[in-house]
Amino acid sequence: MKKYVIGVDLGGTKITTAISDLEGRIIEKTTLATGSHLGEEVVMNRIFESISMVLEASQISDEEVRAIGIGSPGPLDAEKGTIITTPNLPFKNYNVVKPIVKKFGIPTYLDNDANAAALGEYAFGAGKGTKHMLYLTVSTGVGGGAVLNGRPYRGNTSNALEVGHMTIEPFSKHQCNCGKYGDLESLSSGTAIAKRAKEAVAAGRETSLKEVETITSYEVHQAYLAGDEVAKEILDQAFMYLGIGIANLIVNFDPEVIAIGGGVSKIGDLFFDKVKASARERSFDFMFDATKIVPAELGQDAGVIGAIALALIESEDK
Amino acid sequence: MKKYVIGVDLGGTKITTAISDLEGRIIEKTTLATGSHLGEEVVMNRIFESISMVLEASQISDEEVRAIGIGSPGPLDAEKGTIITTPNLPFKNYNVVKPIVKKFGIPTYLDNDANAAALGEYAFGAGKGTKHMLYLTVSTGVGGGAVLNGRPYRGNTSNALEVGHMTIEPFSKHQCNCGKYGDLESLSSGTAIAKRAKEAVAAGRETSLKEVETITSYEVHQAYLAGDEVAKEILDQAFMYLGIGIANLIVNFDPEVIAIGGGVSKIGDLFFDKVKASARERSFDFMFDATKIVPAELGQDAGVIGAIALALIESEDK
């Protein structure tokens, strides 16, 4: 009877909500501005509105919906349904699950966006058919999520797989936004790559990047492709460190698949070849060989598909 | 009706086997020499013999036994029941489970000794009542095991929690037995501590350790207590690196408890104080504060109690 689920991808700038069947096929989808600057209540009402919109557009009654999944930036408490605090949303220790359950009478589950993406890849993407898989996103930051023994793995405080904050180079001079030195995010994120490029330019090194007004990892990659030696050194180092982080995940989690998404991973073969070479060197061959390190498969809709997967998986055993 | 389980702690020098009730209370226990040098068949027969001995001594019939658990050094394949290879046992890709099932008609489970110890701590020791816990052993090597979501976590190839082989200091000059440089075992194991001490003596440094014939981590600790500066430097560094490894486990696994056993951990307060200080510095305060880092509680019988816990937990849902 309950043949549908709803996924809500809650972001700092927009809310994308979709209703799907139990195979994750999207029937209706809508996108609203989050309106973060307008406060908690406005954002909560826009979440309500987006859910009502997909229900109406699909002409599905709320009684036919098995569950709602919400993917949000963290830190949050998945068990309680509370967003603790996050830079781009107004919620402070705010329970976003209860008001939805109250309004729609549908079981609702919250998870951070990296975990939701992991569930999306597990259910519909690169992790399909596995028992143990990790998802990494290498973007502005470095984050992750896990499915272990076929279940979402969140840990004790819902913050497992904070992979970006593994220490990789204890006496590094590079500092992370979190305050620590030499963690993975300080060495291999898009932010770190851009920083290294700016440092090279500031140090007067001979590189085409000194002509670029706003340097991001994209421009560093472009310079690399054009034969820029400084750009090559920067990317090689970032990917080498990421490979060490991945090797540490392999020896600890012994997963079947590590699916990697996020802007920096879009560099493609160059990224995967260098990361894998470094990860192989730092793990055991037989464990490395047993781990598929692959691009995440879900594209543009990854966020909302992750939220749909969350709804599906969490309501499975109920 | 089935009110008992049997645990077999298979070691390179001895086999300890015990029969217990379903609360893990040991009824009878026996220890035999392994006889590793005599080959696979002899060792297999001694395992049989030890099982028959505890059955006879307790006057419990094999029909009353719910399961047998075997803890063995790895690497092994827990799912298949095969010991792949291990330095101190004769087995090479040898299935130790099938012959036991055939002989006694009792469901039998194999796991590596660190996982078995983790299960022991989870069921009867420092991890009692938790959902997510890690066990570490800091001894000749550094190993580990995990219980996640209340279930043993082994990963894809049964080799999860090879924590000793996380890279901690990528450009370290210290090499591990596994060939890698700067992994946790090369920096923080008992072997590493003894090596650093021997290197200091060989380099002609002023230390009381130059008077010691055979240096192990025990002698380094004794020298530390007597005020030896070189010994202090060596232990401080080993514990600092171990703290980094533990911080990496905290951000990745977000566990409730990390129970630490093994010879080096017997140093006690000094060990735990320094390791925790380093781990706090390298993880997030709120995650560190949510993780209890404590001594493993099971003493002398830890191996066989782990094997008993394996039998109990694996046969629970059957």
Tab-separated table of C-alpha atoms in Angstrom, chain A:
chain	number	residue	atom	x	y	z
A	1	MET	CA	0.000	0.000	0.000
A	2	LYS	CA	2.777	2.404	0.927
A	3	LYS	CA	4.514	2.553	-2.411
A	4	TYR	CA	6.431	5.831	-2.266
A	5	VAL	CA	9.095	7.728	-0.357
A	6	ILE	CA	10.116	11.386	-0.278
A	7	GLY	CA	13.664	12.737	-0.178
A	8	VAL	CA	14.582	16.249	0.937
A	9	ASP	CA	18.035	17.596	0.068
A	10	LEU	CA	18.377	20.530	2.447
A	11	GLY	CA	21.145	22.896	1.380
A	12	GLY	CA	22.266	26.361	2.393
A	13	THR	CA	20.897	27.951	-0.770
A	14	LYS	CA	18.235	25.563	-2.017
A	15	ILE	CA	15.930	22.785	-0.930
A	16	THR	CA	15.402	20.021	-3.490
A	17	THR	CA	12.590	17.602	-2.726
A	18	ALA	CA	11.475	14.594	-4.742
A	19	ILE	CA	8.958	11.791	-4.453
A	20	SER	CA	9.948	8.391	-5.812
A	21	ASP	CA	8.713	4.840	-5.999
A	22	LEU	CA	10.393	2.104	-3.939
A	23	GLU	CA	12.956	1.552	-6.688
A	24	GLY	CA	14.096	5.166	-6.323
A	25	ARG	CA	12.576	6.332	-9.629
A	26	ILE	CA	11.744	10.013	-9.216
A	27	ILE	CA	8.111	10.872	-10.025
A	28	GLU	CA	8.077	14.572	-9.155
A	29	LYS	CA	10.806	16.951	-8.033
A	30	THR	CA	10.807	20.549	-6.907
A	31	THR	CA	13.409	23.108	-5.905
A	32	LEU	CA	12.861	26.095	-3.608
A	33	ALA	CA	15.213	28.750	-2.282
A	34	THR	CA	16.150	27.877	1.312
A	35	GLY	CA	15.869	31.431	2.590
A	36	SER	CA	18.439	30.765	5.302
A	37	HIS	CA	18.748	34.454	6.225
A	38	LEU	CA	15.031	34.510	7.101
A	39	GLY	CA	15.429	32.211	10.078
A	40	GLU	CA	14.471	28.780	11.364
A	41	GLU	CA	10.719	29.045	10.969
A	42	VAL	CA	10.786	30.218	7.365
A	43	VAL	CA	13.146	27.406	6.353
A	44	MET	CA	11.000	24.864	8.187
A	45	ASN	CA	7.923	26.146	6.340
A	46	ARG	CA	9.715	25.897	3.006
A	47	ILE	CA	10.540	22.263	3.759
A	48	PHE	CA	6.805	21.686	4.453
A	49	GLU	CA	5.926	23.529	1.244
A	50	SER	CA	8.317	21.468	-0.891
A	51	ILE	CA	6.880	18.228	0.498
A	52	SER	CA	3.306	19.396	-0.149
A	53	MET	CA	4.309	20.422	-3.673
A	54	VAL	CA	5.624	17.002	-4.720
A	55	LEU	CA	2.629	15.288	-3.118
A	56	GLU	CA	0.217	17.518	-5.019
A	57	ALA	CA	2.062	17.402	-8.314
A	58	SER	CA	2.170	13.600	-8.218
A	59	GLN	CA	-1.361	13.290	-6.826
A	60	ILE	CA	-0.074	10.860	-4.237
A	61	SER	CA	-1.718	11.007	-0.804
A	62	ASP	CA	0.463	11.166	2.302
A	63	GLU	CA	-0.985	7.806	3.341
A	64	GLU	CA	0.790	6.179	0.423
A	65	VAL	CA	4.209	7.498	1.532
A	66	ARG	CA	6.319	5.091	3.581
A	67	ALA	CA	8.940	7.528	4.810
A	68	ILE	CA	10.663	10.867	4.347
A	69	GLY	CA	14.464	11.208	4.338
A	70	ILE	CA	16.273	14.499	4.903
A	71	GLY	CA	19.909	15.036	3.992
A	72	SER	CA	21.396	18.123	5.633
A	73	PRO	CA	24.828	19.563	6.311
A	74	GLY	CA	26.050	18.589	9.785
A	75	PRO	CA	26.940	18.282	12.549
A	76	LEU	CA	23.607	16.832	13.504
A	77	ASP	CA	22.150	14.153	15.716
A	78	ALA	CA	20.566	11.618	13.384
A	79	GLU	CA	18.993	9.622	16.192
A	80	LYS	CA	17.227	12.610	17.741
A	81	GLY	CA	16.514	14.322	14.402
A	82	THR	CA	18.286	17.500	15.472
A	83	ILE	CA	20.503	19.797	13.412
A	84	ILE	CA	23.105	20.951	15.928
A	85	THR	CA	24.612	23.824	13.986
A	86	THR	CA	25.889	24.381	10.463
A	87	PRO	CA	27.385	27.483	8.825
A	88	ASN	CA	24.796	27.953	6.050
A	89	LEU	CA	21.519	27.092	7.782
A	90	PRO	CA	19.778	29.003	10.588
A	91	PHE	CA	19.043	25.898	12.727
A	92	LYS	CA	20.664	25.712	16.171
A	93	ASN	CA	19.880	22.494	18.087
A	94	TYR	CA	16.661	22.402	16.128
A	95	ASN	CA	14.601	19.255	15.700
A	96	VAL	CA	13.528	19.226	12.042
A	97	VAL	CA	12.046	15.712	12.174
A	98	LYS	CA	9.273	16.157	14.745
A	99	PRO	CA	7.437	19.019	12.959
A	100	ILE	CA	7.373	16.977	9.727
A	101	VAL	CA	6.032	13.873	11.471
A	102	LYS	CA	3.429	16.051	13.188
A	103	LYS	CA	2.317	17.744	9.974
A	104	PHE	CA	2.336	14.803	7.548
A	105	GLY	CA	2.127	11.780	9.838
A	106	ILE	CA	4.942	10.114	7.886
A	107	PRO	CA	8.018	8.517	9.577
A	108	THR	CA	10.938	10.869	8.910
A	109	TYR	CA	14.695	10.318	9.084
A	110	LEU	CA	17.539	12.838	9.167
A	111	ASP	CA	21.152	12.278	8.203
A	112	ASN	CA	24.106	14.400	7.174
A	113	ASP	CA	24.582	14.907	3.454
A	114	ALA	CA	27.711	12.775	3.185
A	115	ASN	CA	25.970	9.814	4.833
A	116	ALA	CA	22.932	10.347	2.616
A	117	ALA	CA	25.189	10.385	-0.445
A	118	ALA	CA	26.794	7.151	0.791
A	119	LEU	CA	23.342	5.565	1.068
A	120	GLY	CA	22.447	6.826	-2.417
A	121	GLU	CA	25.579	5.253	-3.919
A	122	TYR	CA	24.920	2.075	-1.935
A	123	ALA	CA	21.319	1.743	-3.082
A	124	PHE	CA	21.543	3.067	-6.645
A	125	GLY	CA	25.145	3.830	-7.598
A	126	ALA	CA	28.728	2.610	-7.286
A	127	GLY	CA	28.051	0.599	-4.126
A	128	LYS	CA	25.121	-1.428	-5.441
A	129	GLY	CA	25.291	-5.069	-4.373
A	130	THR	CA	28.040	-4.563	-1.783
A	131	LYS	CA	27.923	-5.161	1.974
A	132	HIS	CA	30.619	-2.702	3.069
A	133	MET	CA	31.238	0.537	1.207
A	134	LEU	CA	32.571	4.003	1.852
A	135	TYR	CA	31.702	7.224	0.101
A	136	LEU	CA	34.118	10.170	0.042
A	137	THR	CA	33.549	13.660	-1.213
A	138	VAL	CA	36.611	15.718	-2.124
A	139	SER	CA	35.427	19.238	-2.630
A	140	THR	CA	35.800	22.440	-0.582
A	141	GLY	CA	36.267	20.025	2.301
A	142	VAL	CA	36.799	16.276	2.526
A	143	GLY	CA	33.899	14.281	3.995
A	144	GLY	CA	32.570	10.772	3.976
A	145	GLY	CA	29.909	8.263	4.864
A	146	ALA	CA	29.723	4.500	5.274
A	147	VAL	CA	27.468	1.519	4.823
A	148	LEU	CA	28.811	-1.429	6.852
A	149	ASN	CA	27.232	-4.879	7.090
A	150	GLY	CA	24.568	-3.479	4.755
A	151	ARG	CA	23.450	-0.797	7.242
A	152	PRO	CA	24.204	2.929	7.508
A	153	TYR	CA	27.101	3.400	9.914
A	154	ARG	CA	27.035	6.644	11.896
A	155	GLY	CA	28.848	5.894	15.136
A	156	ASN	CA	28.089	7.061	18.613
A	157	THR	CA	27.554	10.805	18.008
A	158	SER	CA	26.440	10.492	14.317
A	159	ASN	CA	29.844	11.809	13.226
A	160	ALA	CA	31.650	8.743	11.919
A	161	LEU	CA	33.643	9.118	8.712
A	162	GLU	CA	34.921	12.604	9.449
A	163	VAL	CA	37.675	11.462	7.117
A	164	GLY	CA	38.836	14.996	6.349
A	165	HIS	CA	40.078	15.311	9.896
A	166	MET	CA	42.324	12.268	10.017
A	167	THR	CA	45.859	13.423	10.699
A	168	ILE	CA	48.071	12.449	7.775
A	169	GLU	CA	51.216	14.567	8.286
A	170	PRO	CA	51.511	15.362	12.009
A	171	PHE	CA	54.128	18.093	11.693
A	172	SER	CA	52.777	19.756	8.582
A	173	LYS	CA	52.743	23.544	8.476
A	174	HIS	CA	49.360	23.494	6.745
A	175	GLN	CA	46.439	24.290	9.006
A	176	CYS	CA	42.839	23.171	8.546
A	177	ASN	CA	39.788	25.343	9.220
A	178	CYS	CA	39.197	23.060	12.202
A	179	GLY	CA	42.447	24.286	13.735
A	180	LYS	CA	44.490	21.114	13.342
A	181	TYR	CA	47.635	20.792	11.261
A	182	GLY	CA	48.229	18.227	8.555
A	183	ASP	CA	44.821	16.591	8.491
A	184	LEU	CA	43.518	15.287	5.176
A	185	GLU	CA	41.376	18.351	4.491
A	186	SER	CA	44.350	20.685	5.014
A	187	LEU	CA	46.354	18.714	2.459
A	188	SER	CA	43.985	17.382	-0.222
A	189	SER	CA	40.757	19.412	-0.375
A	190	GLY	CA	39.932	21.825	-3.167
A	191	THR	CA	40.578	24.590	-0.652
A	192	ALA	CA	44.040	23.186	0.106
A	193	ILE	CA	44.922	22.904	-3.595
A	194	ALA	CA	43.922	26.536	-4.200
A	195	LYS	CA	45.835	27.646	-1.101
A	196	ARG	CA	49.025	25.913	-2.213
A	197	ALA	CA	48.705	27.623	-5.603
A	198	LYS	CA	48.255	31.034	-4.018
A	199	GLU	CA	51.226	30.389	-1.747
A	200	ALA	CA	53.348	29.473	-4.776
A	201	VAL	CA	52.320	32.673	-6.559
A	202	ALA	CA	52.967	34.753	-3.420
A	203	ALA	CA	56.399	33.141	-3.102
A	204	GLY	CA	57.177	34.361	-6.612
A	205	ARG	CA	57.450	30.903	-8.165
A	206	GLU	CA	57.447	30.628	-11.940
A	207	THR	CA	53.931	29.507	-12.794
A	208	SER	CA	51.151	30.443	-15.196
A	209	LEU	CA	48.851	30.609	-12.156
A	210	LYS	CA	50.166	34.092	-11.348
A	211	GLU	CA	48.087	35.363	-14.296
A	212	VAL	CA	44.868	33.890	-12.837
A	213	GLU	CA	42.634	36.213	-10.845
A	214	THR	CA	40.679	33.664	-8.787
A	215	ILE	CA	42.478	30.372	-8.321
A	216	THR	CA	40.485	27.232	-7.526
A	217	SER	CA	41.451	23.598	-7.986
A	218	TYR	CA	39.937	23.885	-11.490
A	219	GLU	CA	42.506	26.455	-12.592
A	220	VAL	CA	45.329	24.441	-11.036
A	221	HIS	CA	44.192	21.429	-13.064
A	222	GLN	CA	44.030	23.531	-16.245
A	223	ALA	CA	47.573	24.788	-15.621
A	224	TYR	CA	48.700	21.206	-14.989
A	225	LEU	CA	47.262	20.148	-18.360
A	226	ALA	CA	49.125	23.005	-20.028
A	227	GLY	CA	52.403	21.673	-18.607
A	228	ASP	CA	52.811	23.981	-15.598
A	229	GLU	CA	55.380	22.381	-13.262
A	230	VAL	CA	54.198	24.140	-10.120
A	231	ALA	CA	50.621	23.046	-10.768
A	232	LYS	CA	51.871	19.489	-11.260
A	233	GLU	CA	53.749	19.539	-7.983
A	234	ILE	CA	50.683	20.838	-6.132
A	235	LEU	CA	48.239	18.279	-7.538
A	236	ASP	CA	50.710	15.413	-7.211
A	237	GLN	CA	51.159	16.208	-3.556
A	238	ALA	CA	47.431	16.644	-2.824
A	239	PHE	CA	46.623	13.330	-4.527
A	240	MET	CA	49.517	11.540	-2.815
A	241	TYR	CA	48.196	12.613	0.591
A	242	LEU	CA	44.645	11.657	-0.354
A	243	GLY	CA	45.980	8.218	-1.312
A	244	ILE	CA	47.494	7.875	2.163
A	245	GLY	CA	44.143	8.773	3.712
A	246	ILE	CA	42.436	6.193	1.537
A	247	ALA	CA	45.039	3.553	2.439
A	248	ASN	CA	44.237	4.235	6.107
A	249	LEU	CA	40.558	3.739	5.366
A	250	ILE	CA	41.337	0.468	3.565
A	251	VAL	CA	43.332	-1.024	6.458
A	252	ASN	CA	40.707	0.117	8.980
A	253	PHE	CA	37.432	-0.590	7.168
A	254	ASP	CA	38.471	-3.229	4.622
A	255	PRO	CA	35.610	-2.088	2.332
A	256	GLU	CA	34.537	-3.534	-1.000
A	257	VAL	CA	34.097	-0.156	-2.660
A	258	ILE	CA	35.263	3.391	-2.021
A	259	ALA	CA	33.172	5.708	-4.208
A	260	ILE	CA	34.593	9.197	-4.550
A	261	GLY	CA	32.590	12.261	-5.555
A	262	GLY	CA	32.941	16.009	-5.166
A	263	GLY	CA	34.423	18.695	-7.408
A	264	VAL	CA	38.079	17.692	-7.125
A	265	SER	CA	37.298	14.096	-8.129
A	266	LYS	CA	35.855	15.437	-11.397
A	267	ILE	CA	39.474	15.874	-12.535
A	268	GLY	CA	38.945	12.257	-13.532
A	269	ASP	CA	41.584	9.710	-14.576
A	270	LEU	CA	44.535	11.831	-13.472
A	271	PHE	CA	42.969	12.087	-10.009
A	272	PHE	CA	42.085	8.410	-9.715
A	273	ASP	CA	45.387	7.128	-11.141
A	274	LYS	CA	47.530	9.156	-8.737
A	275	VAL	CA	45.323	8.586	-5.698
A	276	LYS	CA	45.261	4.836	-6.328
A	277	ALA	CA	49.033	4.594	-6.865
A	278	SER	CA	49.602	6.273	-3.501
A	279	ALA	CA	46.926	4.185	-1.728
A	280	ARG	CA	48.444	0.963	-3.062
A	281	GLU	CA	51.871	1.887	-1.764
A	282	ARG	CA	50.511	2.570	1.743
A	283	SER	CA	48.186	-0.404	2.219
A	284	PHE	CA	48.523	-4.160	1.802
A	285	ASP	CA	48.386	-5.322	-1.804
A	286	PHE	CA	45.742	-7.977	-1.149
A	287	MET	CA	43.501	-5.509	0.679
A	288	PHE	CA	44.068	-2.779	-1.898
A	289	ASP	CA	43.285	-5.234	-4.709
A	290	ALA	CA	40.057	-6.250	-2.956
A	291	THR	CA	38.877	-2.612	-2.793
A	292	LYS	CA	37.324	-0.948	-5.824
A	293	ILE	CA	38.174	2.775	-5.819
A	294	VAL	CA	35.730	4.317	-8.275
A	295	PRO	CA	33.991	7.577	-9.159
A	296	ALA	CA	30.638	8.125	-7.447
A	297	GLU	CA	27.940	7.377	-10.012
A	298	LEU	CA	25.072	9.632	-9.024
A	299	GLY	CA	25.341	12.978	-10.729
A	300	GLN	CA	23.364	16.144	-10.330
A	301	ASP	CA	20.562	14.580	-8.263
A	302	ALA	CA	22.947	12.816	-5.858
A	303	GLY	CA	21.705	14.830	-2.870
A	304	VAL	CA	18.037	14.117	-3.277
A	305	ILE	CA	18.620	10.493	-4.325
A	306	GLY	CA	20.675	10.084	-1.151
A	307	ALA	CA	17.743	11.413	0.883
A	308	ILE	CA	15.414	8.990	-0.935
A	309	ALA	CA	17.803	6.110	-0.165
A	310	LEU	CA	17.833	7.186	3.489
A	311	ALA	CA	14.025	7.033	3.595
A	312	LEU	CA	13.989	3.636	1.886
A	313	ILE	CA	16.716	2.008	3.974
A	314	GLU	CA	15.644	3.360	7.362
A	315	SER	CA	12.016	2.313	6.838
A	316	GLU	CA	12.927	-1.112	5.465
A	317	ASP	CA	12.768	-3.057	8.690
A	318	LYS	CA	9.917	-1.134	10.234
